[in-house]
Coordinates of C-alpha atoms (C1' of nucleotides) in Angstrom, one line a residue:
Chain A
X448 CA 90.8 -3.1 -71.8
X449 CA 92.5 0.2 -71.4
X450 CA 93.1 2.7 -69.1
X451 CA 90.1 4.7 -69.7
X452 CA 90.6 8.0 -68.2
X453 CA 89.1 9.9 -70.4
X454 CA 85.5 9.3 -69.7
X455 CA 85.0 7.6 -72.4
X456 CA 82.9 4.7 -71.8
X457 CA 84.1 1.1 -72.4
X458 CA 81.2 -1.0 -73.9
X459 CA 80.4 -4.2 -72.6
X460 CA 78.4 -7.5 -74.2
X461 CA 75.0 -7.3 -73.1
X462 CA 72.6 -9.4 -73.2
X463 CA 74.4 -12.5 -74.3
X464 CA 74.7 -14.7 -71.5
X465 CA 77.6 -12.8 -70.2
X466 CA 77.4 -11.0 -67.1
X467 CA 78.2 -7.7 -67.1
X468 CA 80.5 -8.1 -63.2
X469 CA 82.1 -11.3 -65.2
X470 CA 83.3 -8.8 -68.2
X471 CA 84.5 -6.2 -66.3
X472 CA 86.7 -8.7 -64.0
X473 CA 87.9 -10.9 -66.9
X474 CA 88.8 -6.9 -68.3
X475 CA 90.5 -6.3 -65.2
X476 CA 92.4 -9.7 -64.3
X477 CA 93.7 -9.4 -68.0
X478 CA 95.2 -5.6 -67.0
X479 CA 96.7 -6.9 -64.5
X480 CA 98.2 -9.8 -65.6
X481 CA 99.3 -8.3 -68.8
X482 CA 101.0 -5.4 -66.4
X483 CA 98.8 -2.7 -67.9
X484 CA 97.8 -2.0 -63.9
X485 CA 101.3 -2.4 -61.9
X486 CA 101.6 -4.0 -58.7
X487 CA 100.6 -2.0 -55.4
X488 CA 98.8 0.6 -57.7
X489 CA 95.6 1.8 -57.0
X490 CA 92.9 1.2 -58.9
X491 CA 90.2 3.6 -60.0
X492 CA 87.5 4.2 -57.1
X493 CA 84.6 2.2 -57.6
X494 CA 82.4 4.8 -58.7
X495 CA 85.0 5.9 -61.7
X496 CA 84.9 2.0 -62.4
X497 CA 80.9 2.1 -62.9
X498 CA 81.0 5.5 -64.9
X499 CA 83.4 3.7 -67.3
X500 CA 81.7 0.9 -68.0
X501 CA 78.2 2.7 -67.6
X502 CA 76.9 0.2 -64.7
X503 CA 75.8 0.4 -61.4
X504 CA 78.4 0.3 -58.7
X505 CA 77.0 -2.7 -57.6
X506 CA 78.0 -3.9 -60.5
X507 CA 81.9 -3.0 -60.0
X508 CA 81.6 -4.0 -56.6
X509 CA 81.1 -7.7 -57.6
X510 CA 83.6 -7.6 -60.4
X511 CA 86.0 -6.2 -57.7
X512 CA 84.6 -8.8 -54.8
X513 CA 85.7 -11.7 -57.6
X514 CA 89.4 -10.3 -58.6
X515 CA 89.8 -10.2 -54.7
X516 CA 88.8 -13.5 -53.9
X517 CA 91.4 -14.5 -56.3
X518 CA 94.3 -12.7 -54.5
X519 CA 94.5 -10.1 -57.6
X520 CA 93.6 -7.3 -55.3
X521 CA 92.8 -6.2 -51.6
X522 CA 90.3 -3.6 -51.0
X523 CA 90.8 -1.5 -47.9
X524 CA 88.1 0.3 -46.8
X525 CA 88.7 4.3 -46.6
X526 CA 91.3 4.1 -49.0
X527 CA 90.9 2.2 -51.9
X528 CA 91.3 -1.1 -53.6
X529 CA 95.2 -2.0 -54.8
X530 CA 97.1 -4.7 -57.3
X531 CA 98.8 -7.2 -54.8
X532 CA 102.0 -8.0 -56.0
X533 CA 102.3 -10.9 -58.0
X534 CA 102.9 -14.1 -55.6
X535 CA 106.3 -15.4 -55.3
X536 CA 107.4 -18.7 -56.3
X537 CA 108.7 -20.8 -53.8
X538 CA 110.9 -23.3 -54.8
X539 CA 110.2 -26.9 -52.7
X540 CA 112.9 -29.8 -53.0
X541 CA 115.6 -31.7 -51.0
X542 CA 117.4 -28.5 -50.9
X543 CA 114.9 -25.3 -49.8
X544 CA 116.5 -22.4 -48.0
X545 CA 113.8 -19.7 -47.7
X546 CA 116.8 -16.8 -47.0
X547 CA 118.2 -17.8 -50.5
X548 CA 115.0 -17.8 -52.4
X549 CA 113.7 -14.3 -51.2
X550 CA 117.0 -12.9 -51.7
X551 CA 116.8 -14.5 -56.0
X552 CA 113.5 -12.4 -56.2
X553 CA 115.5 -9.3 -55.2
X554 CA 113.7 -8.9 -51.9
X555 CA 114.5 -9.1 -48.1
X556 CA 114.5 -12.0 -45.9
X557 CA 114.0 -12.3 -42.2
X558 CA 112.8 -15.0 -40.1
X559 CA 111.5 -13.3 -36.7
X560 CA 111.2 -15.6 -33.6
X561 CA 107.9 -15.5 -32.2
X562 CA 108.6 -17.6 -28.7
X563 CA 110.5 -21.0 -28.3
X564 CA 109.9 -23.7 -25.4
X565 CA 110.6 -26.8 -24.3
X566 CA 107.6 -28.9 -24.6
X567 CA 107.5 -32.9 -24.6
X568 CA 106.7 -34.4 -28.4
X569 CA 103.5 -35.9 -29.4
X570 CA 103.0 -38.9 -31.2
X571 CA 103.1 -37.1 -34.6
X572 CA 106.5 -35.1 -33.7
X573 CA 107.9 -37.9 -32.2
X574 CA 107.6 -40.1 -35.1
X575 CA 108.4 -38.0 -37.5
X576 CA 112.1 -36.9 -35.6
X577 CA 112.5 -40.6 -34.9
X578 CA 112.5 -40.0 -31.0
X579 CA 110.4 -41.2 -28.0
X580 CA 106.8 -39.7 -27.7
X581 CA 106.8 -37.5 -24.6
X582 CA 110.9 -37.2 -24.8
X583 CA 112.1 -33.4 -24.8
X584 CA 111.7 -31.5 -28.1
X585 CA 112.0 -27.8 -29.1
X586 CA 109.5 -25.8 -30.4
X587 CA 109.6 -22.7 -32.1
X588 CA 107.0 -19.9 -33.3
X589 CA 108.6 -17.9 -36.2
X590 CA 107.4 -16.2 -39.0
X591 CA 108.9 -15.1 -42.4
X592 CA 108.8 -12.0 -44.2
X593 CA 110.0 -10.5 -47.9
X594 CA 110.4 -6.7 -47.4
X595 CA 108.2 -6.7 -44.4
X596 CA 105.1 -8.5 -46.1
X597 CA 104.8 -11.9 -44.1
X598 CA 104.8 -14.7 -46.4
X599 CA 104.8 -17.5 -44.0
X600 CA 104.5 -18.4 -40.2
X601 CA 106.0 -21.7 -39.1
X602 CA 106.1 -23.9 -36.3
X603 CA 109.5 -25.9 -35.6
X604 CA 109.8 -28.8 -33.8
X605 CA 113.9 -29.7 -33.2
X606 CA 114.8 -33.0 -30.7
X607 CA 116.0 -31.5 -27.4
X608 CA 119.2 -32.5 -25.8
X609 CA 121.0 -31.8 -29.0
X610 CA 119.7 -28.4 -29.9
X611 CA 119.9 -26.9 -26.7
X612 CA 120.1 -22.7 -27.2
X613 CA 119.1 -23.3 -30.7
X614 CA 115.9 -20.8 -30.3
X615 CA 119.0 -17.8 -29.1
X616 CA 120.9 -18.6 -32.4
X617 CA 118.4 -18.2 -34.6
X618 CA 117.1 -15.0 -32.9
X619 CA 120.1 -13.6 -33.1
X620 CA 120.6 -14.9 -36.9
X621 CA 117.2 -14.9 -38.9
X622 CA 117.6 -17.9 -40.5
X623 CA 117.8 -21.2 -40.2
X624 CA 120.7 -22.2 -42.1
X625 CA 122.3 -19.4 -40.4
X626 CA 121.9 -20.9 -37.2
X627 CA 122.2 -24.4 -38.0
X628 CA 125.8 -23.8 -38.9
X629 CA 126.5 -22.5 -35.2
X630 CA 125.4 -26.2 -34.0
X631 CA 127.9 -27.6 -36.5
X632 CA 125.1 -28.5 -39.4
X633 CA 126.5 -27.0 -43.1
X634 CA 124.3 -29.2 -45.0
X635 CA 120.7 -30.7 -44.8
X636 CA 118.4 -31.9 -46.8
X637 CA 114.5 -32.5 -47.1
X638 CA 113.5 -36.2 -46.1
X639 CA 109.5 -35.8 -47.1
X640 CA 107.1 -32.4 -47.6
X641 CA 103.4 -32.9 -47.5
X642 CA 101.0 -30.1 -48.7
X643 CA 97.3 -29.0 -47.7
X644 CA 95.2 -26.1 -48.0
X645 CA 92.2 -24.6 -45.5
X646 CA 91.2 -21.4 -44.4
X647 CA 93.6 -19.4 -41.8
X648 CA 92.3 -19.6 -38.3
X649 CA 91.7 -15.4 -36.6
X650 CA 94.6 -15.6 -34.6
X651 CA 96.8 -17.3 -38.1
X652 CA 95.3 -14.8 -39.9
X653 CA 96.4 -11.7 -37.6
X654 CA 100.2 -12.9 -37.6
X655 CA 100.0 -13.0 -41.4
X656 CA 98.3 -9.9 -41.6
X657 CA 95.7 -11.6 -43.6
X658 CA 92.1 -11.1 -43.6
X659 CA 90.4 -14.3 -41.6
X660 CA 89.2 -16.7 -43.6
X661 CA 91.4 -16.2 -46.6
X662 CA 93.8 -19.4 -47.8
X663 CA 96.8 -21.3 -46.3
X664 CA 98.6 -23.1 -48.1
X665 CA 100.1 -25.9 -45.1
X666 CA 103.6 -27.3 -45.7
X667 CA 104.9 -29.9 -43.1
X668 CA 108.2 -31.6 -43.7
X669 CA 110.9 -33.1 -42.0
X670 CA 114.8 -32.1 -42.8
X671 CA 117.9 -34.6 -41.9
X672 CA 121.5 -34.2 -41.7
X673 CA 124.3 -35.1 -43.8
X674 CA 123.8 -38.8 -41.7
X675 CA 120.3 -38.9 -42.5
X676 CA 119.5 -38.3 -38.5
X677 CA 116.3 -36.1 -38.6
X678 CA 116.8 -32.6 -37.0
X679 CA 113.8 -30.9 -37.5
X680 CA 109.8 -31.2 -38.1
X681 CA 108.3 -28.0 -39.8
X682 CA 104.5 -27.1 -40.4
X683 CA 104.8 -24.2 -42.2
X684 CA 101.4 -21.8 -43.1
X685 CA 101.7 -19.7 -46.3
X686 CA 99.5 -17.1 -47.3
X687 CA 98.5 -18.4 -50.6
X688 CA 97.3 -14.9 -51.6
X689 CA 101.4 -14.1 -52.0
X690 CA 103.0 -17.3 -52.9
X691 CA 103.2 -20.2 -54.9
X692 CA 104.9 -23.4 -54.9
X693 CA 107.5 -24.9 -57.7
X694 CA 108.1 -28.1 -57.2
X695 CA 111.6 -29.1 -58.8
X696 CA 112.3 -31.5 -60.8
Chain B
X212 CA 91.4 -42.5 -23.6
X213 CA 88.2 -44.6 -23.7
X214 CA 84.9 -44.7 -24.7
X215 CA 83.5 -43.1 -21.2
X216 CA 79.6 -42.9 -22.7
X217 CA 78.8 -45.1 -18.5
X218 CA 78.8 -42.0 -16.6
X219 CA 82.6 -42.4 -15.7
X220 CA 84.3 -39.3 -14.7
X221 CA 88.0 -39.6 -16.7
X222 CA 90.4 -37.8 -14.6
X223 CA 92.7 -34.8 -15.5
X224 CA 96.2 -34.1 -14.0
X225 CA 95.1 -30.5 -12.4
X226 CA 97.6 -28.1 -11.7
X227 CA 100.5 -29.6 -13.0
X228 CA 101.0 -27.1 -15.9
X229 CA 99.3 -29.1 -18.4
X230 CA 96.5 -27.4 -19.3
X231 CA 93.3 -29.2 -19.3
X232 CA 91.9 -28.6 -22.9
X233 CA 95.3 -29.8 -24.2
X234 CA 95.3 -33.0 -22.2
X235 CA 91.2 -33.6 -23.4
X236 CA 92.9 -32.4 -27.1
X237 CA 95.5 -35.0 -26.8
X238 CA 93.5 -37.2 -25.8
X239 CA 90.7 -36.8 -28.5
X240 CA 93.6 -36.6 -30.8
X241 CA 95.4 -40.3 -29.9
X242 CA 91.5 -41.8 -30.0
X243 CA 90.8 -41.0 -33.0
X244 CA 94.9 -41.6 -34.8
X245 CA 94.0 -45.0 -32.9
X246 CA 90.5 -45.6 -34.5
X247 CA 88.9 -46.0 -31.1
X248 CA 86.6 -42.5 -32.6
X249 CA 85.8 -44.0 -36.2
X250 CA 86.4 -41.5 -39.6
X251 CA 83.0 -39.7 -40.0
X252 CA 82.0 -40.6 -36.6
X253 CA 80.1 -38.1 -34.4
X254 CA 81.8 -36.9 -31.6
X255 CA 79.5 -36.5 -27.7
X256 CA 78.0 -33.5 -27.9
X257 CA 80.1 -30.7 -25.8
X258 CA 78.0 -31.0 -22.8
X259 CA 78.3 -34.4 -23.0
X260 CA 82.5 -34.2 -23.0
X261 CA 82.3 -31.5 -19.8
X262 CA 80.6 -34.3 -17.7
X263 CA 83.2 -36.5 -18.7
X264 CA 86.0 -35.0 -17.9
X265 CA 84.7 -32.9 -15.3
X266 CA 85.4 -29.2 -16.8
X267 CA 83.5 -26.4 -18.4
X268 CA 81.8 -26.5 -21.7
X269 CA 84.6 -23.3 -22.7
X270 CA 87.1 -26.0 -21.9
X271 CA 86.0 -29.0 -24.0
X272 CA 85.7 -26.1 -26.6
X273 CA 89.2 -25.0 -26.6
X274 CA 90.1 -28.5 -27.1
X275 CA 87.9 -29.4 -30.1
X276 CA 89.2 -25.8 -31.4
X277 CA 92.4 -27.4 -31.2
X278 CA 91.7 -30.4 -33.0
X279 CA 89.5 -28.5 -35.8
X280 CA 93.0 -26.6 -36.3
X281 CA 94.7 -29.8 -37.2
X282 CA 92.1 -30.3 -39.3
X283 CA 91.2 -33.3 -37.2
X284 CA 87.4 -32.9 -36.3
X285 CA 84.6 -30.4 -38.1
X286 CA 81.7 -29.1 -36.1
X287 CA 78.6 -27.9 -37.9
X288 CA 76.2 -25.7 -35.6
X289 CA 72.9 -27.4 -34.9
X290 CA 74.4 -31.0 -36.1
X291 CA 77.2 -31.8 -33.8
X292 CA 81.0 -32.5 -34.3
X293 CA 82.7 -35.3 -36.6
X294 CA 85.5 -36.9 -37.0
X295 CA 87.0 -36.0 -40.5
X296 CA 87.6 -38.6 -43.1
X297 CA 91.4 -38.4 -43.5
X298 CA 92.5 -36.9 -46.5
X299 CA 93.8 -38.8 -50.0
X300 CA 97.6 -38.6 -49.9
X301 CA 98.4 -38.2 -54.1
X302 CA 101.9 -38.2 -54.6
X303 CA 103.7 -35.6 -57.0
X304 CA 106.5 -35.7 -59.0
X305 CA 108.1 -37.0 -62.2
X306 CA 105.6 -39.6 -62.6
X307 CA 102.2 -39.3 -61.0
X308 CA 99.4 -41.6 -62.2
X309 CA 96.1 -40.7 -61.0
X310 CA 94.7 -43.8 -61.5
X311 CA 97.7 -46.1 -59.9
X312 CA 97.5 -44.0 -56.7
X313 CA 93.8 -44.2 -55.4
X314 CA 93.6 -48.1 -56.4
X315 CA 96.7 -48.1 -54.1
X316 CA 94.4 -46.7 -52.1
X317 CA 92.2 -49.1 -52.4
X318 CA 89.6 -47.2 -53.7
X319 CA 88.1 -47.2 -57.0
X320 CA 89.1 -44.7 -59.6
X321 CA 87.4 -42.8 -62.7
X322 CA 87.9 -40.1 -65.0
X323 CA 85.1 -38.5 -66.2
X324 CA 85.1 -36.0 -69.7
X325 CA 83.1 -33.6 -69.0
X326 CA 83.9 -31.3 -72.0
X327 CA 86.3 -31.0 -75.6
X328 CA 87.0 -29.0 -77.6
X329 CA 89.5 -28.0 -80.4
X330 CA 90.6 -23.8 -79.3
X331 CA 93.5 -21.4 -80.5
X332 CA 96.0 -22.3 -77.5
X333 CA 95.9 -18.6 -75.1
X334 CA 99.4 -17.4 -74.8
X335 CA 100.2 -19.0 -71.6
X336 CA 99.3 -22.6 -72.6
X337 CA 101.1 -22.3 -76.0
X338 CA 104.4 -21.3 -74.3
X339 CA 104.0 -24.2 -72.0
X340 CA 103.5 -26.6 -75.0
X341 CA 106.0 -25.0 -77.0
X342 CA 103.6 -24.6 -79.7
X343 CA 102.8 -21.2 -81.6
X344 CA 100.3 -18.9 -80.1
X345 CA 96.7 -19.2 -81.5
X346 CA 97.6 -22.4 -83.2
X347 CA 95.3 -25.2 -82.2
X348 CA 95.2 -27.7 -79.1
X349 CA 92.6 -29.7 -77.6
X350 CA 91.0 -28.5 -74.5
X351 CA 89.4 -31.5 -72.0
X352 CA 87.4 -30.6 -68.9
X353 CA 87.8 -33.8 -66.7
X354 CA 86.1 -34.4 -62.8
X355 CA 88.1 -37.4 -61.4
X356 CA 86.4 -39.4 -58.4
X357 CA 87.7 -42.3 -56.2
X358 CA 84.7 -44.2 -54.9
X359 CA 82.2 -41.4 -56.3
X360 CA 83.6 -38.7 -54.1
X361 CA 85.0 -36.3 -56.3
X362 CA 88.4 -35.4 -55.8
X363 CA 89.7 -32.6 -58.3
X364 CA 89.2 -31.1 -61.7
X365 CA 91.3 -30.5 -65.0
X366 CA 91.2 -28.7 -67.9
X367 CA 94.0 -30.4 -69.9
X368 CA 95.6 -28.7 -73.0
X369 CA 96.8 -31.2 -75.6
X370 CA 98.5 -29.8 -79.1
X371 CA 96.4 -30.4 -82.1
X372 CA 97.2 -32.1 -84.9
X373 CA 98.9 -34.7 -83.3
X374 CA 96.2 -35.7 -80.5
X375 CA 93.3 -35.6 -82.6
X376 CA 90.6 -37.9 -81.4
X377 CA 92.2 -38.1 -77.8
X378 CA 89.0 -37.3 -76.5
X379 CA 87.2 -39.9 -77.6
X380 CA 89.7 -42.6 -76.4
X381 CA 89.4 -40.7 -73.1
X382 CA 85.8 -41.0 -72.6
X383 CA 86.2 -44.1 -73.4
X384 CA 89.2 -45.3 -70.6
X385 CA 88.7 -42.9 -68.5
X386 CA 92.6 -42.5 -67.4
X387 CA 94.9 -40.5 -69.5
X388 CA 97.4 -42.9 -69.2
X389 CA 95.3 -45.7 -71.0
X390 CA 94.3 -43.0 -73.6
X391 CA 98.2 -42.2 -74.2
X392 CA 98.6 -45.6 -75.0
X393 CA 96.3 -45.9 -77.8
X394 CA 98.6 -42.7 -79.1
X395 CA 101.4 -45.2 -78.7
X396 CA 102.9 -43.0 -75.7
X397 CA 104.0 -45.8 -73.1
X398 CA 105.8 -43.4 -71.0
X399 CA 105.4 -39.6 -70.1
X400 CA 106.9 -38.0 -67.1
X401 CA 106.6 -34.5 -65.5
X402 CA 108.4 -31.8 -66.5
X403 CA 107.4 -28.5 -63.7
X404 CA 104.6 -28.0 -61.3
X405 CA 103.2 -24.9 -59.8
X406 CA 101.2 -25.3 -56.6
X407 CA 98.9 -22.6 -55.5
X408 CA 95.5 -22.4 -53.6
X409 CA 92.5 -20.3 -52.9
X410 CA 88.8 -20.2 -52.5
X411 CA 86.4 -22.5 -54.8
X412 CA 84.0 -20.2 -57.4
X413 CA 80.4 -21.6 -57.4
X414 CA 80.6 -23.6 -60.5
X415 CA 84.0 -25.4 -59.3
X416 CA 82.2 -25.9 -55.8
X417 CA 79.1 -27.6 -57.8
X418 CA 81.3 -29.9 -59.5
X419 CA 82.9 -31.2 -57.2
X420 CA 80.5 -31.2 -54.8
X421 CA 82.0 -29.0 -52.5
X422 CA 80.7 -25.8 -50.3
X423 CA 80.7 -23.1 -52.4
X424 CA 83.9 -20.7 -50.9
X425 CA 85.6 -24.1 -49.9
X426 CA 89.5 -24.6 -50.5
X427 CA 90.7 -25.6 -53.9
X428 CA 94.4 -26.8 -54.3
X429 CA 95.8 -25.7 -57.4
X430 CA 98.4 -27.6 -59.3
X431 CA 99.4 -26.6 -62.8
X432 CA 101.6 -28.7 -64.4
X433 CA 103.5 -29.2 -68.0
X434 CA 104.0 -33.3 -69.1
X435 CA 106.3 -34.6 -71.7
X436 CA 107.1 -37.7 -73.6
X437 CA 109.9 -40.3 -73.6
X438 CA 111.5 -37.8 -75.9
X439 CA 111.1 -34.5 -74.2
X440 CA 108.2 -33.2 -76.0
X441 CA 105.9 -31.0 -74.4
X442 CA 102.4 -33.4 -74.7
X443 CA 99.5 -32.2 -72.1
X444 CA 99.5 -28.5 -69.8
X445 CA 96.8 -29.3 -66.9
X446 CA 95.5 -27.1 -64.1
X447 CA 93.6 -29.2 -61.8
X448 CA 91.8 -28.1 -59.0
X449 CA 91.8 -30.3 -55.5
X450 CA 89.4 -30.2 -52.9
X451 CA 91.6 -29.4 -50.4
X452 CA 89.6 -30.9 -47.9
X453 CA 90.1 -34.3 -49.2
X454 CA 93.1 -34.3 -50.8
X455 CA 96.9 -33.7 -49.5
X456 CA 100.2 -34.0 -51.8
X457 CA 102.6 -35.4 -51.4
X458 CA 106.2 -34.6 -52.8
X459 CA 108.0 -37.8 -53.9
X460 CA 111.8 -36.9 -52.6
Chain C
dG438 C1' 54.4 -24.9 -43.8
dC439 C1' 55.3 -24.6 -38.4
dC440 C1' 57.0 -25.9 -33.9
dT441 C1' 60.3 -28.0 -30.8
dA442 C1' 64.4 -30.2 -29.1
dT443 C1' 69.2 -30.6 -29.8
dT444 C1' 73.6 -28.8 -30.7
dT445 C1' 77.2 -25.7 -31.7
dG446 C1' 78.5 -20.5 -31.7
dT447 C1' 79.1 -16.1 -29.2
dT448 C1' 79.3 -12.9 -25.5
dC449 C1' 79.0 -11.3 -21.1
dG450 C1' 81.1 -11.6 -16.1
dT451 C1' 84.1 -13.6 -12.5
dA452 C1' 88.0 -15.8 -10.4
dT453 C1' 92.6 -17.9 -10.1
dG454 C1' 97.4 -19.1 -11.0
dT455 C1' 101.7 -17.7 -13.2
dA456 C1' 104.9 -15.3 -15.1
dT457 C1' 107.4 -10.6 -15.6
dC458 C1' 108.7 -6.1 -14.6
Chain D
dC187 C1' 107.5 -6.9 -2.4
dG188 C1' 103.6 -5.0 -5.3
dA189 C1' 101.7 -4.1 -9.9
dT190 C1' 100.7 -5.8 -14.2
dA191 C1' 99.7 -8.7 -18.0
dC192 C1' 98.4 -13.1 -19.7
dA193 C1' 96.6 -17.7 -19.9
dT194 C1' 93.4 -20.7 -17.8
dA195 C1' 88.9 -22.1 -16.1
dC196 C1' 84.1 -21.7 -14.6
dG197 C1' 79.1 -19.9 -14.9
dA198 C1' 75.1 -18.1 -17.3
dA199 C1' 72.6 -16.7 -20.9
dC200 C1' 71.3 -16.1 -25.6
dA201 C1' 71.9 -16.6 -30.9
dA202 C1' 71.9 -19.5 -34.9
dA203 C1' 71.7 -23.7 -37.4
dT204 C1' 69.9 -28.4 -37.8
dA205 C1' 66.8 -32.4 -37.5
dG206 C1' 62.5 -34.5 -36.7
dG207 C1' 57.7 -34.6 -36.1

DNA sequence: GCCTATTTGTTCGTATGTATC
DNA sequence: CGATACATACGAACAAATAGG
């Protein structure tokens, strides 16, 4: 669609059962996926966007209010609307380490522990890390970032006498694997992964840095040892805004 | 945690460090995993719960707050709060029939076309069917529905020359697999997926029946044949509010 | 169309117990 | 020990959406 600088004045289709807002954010999505409009850049204000394509700035505010609701961009009021960086895919198999992933797309990995506590299992839990409802279990708040953009906040569920201080190794660690090979555990695998979607929850949304309402994706899974003993139950919440999820073959 | 409509108070452990809205949530939670509160049932109102268990209307709240979290219950203002119908679980993975898994189900399954037509393939779609950009395929808009509830939407590429007619042995099946057969394709298996999610536009709300701004799953995916041969690229869109997916391990 | 009753959603204020510093 | 912060719980009132007449 081009970058249009110049004042020149891009035409648009009118009149022919295409809306004008629909044009301009089909022109846009396409510069942005084509890389024509990097990620992080700004875009042009919203008035520069009208005086190029010689509509209203309601106009451009609807094209813009679209691409956002996509995930292409995030408007900030004060400053400016910006490219979001394309998501990052997210491998999902027997074998998912999230450290390893983020680290293959060249960014940063750290798992932060929110809090930890000993709480008894519900039903769900309980069945699901083959224990006694209402036996000891524990639970851990964490969240998961790629160069300080959080990608994921997850709640951990690990069966109690065995795991003991696990919630001090993996603070001092940042990672699961990392910690599970302090209690002994070099391998484990994925024993089932089940995946919804609904709107994040104000308090969700805040440890995301998300606005409310916009998409999680909801992973919950369960992850055995080398024996096949379950050791943990995860329901992770991805911002779906930033990533995407490959299944593997 | 019984029915309790006779005027009975049903006790709380006070001051034990269980909260009270997470032992009403719990509660609430095992009646309903139990069936005692039927799928699409109304909930008491939240006056009515208070008198029950003898708390604050706040409290009852933060319980049913808790439930709609888990995606358990939905409250609409001015009609009261229901028990959700639980969502489809459709497996994913090498080989995932749409048909095979809602009569598993037990529910009734149909594909309906919505749409054909023969387009140049986009540059995307051509690289996922190994054909040549702009060369043409055959584009099907599909709703597919188990018991008249619709649960997703596809647009389904198909390369050209060799699927001519598919769409009219699709209408007439209604399952891609039957429609495969008649192309003498007895087998087909999955070759990658891509699972994303995010808000519903209003014309993908409208057909499937969905709140406009609603959650749509979105799985795009490439199939093969028994010989490795790229055959269909979908996209389909899931109401996320009826469907969850399942990875097959 | 209007009106009313019902029900959930929101926002004040107040008080209490429980950690933590 | 006091001071502080936080979660929990209660009370009252009003706003907003829905359903039925």
């Amino acid at each position: 669609m081009g970058a249009g600088s110049d004042g020149t004045v891009t035409v648009l289709a009118r009149g022919e059962g295409l809306a004008a807002w629909r044009q301009i954010a089909d022109g846009l999505s396409a510069d942005i996926e084509a890389g024509r409009l990097a990620a992080g850049s700004q875009l042009p204000t919203e008035a520069a966007l009208a005086a190029r394509f010689g509509v209203n700035r309601h106009t451009v505010r609807r094209a813009l209010a679209a691409l956002a609701e996509r995930g292409l961009v995030r408007a900030t009021q004060g400053r400016g609307t910006f490219v979001e960086t394309p998501r990052l895919a997210y491998p999902i198999g027997r074998r998912t380490r999230f450290s390893e992933i983020v680290s293959k797309a060249g960014r940063e990995a750290w798992g932060d522990l929110l809090g930890a506590a000993a709480v008894p299992a519900d039903a769900a839990t309980a069945e699901a890390l083959a224990i006694a409802p209402g036996s000891a279990m524990l639970e851990l708040q964490t969240i998961h970032r790629a160069d300080d953009t959080p990608l994921s906040t997850a709640r951990t569920c690990l069966p109690l006498p065995r795991f003991d201080g696990f919630d001090r190794a993996y603070a001092a660690l940042g990672s699961l694997t990392r910690a599970y090979a302090e209690f002994g555990i070099a391998d484990y695998t994925r024993l089932s992964t089940r995946i919804g979607a609904r709107p994040a929850a104000a308090d969700e949304a805040a440890r995301l840095d998300l606005a409310p309402g916009r998409v999680l994706i909801v992973l919950t899974s369960v992850n055995v040892d080398a024996a096949g003993v379950p050791i943990q139950a995860t329901r992770s919440l991805f911002a779906a805004d930033r990533v995407e999820l490959v299944v593997e073959g």
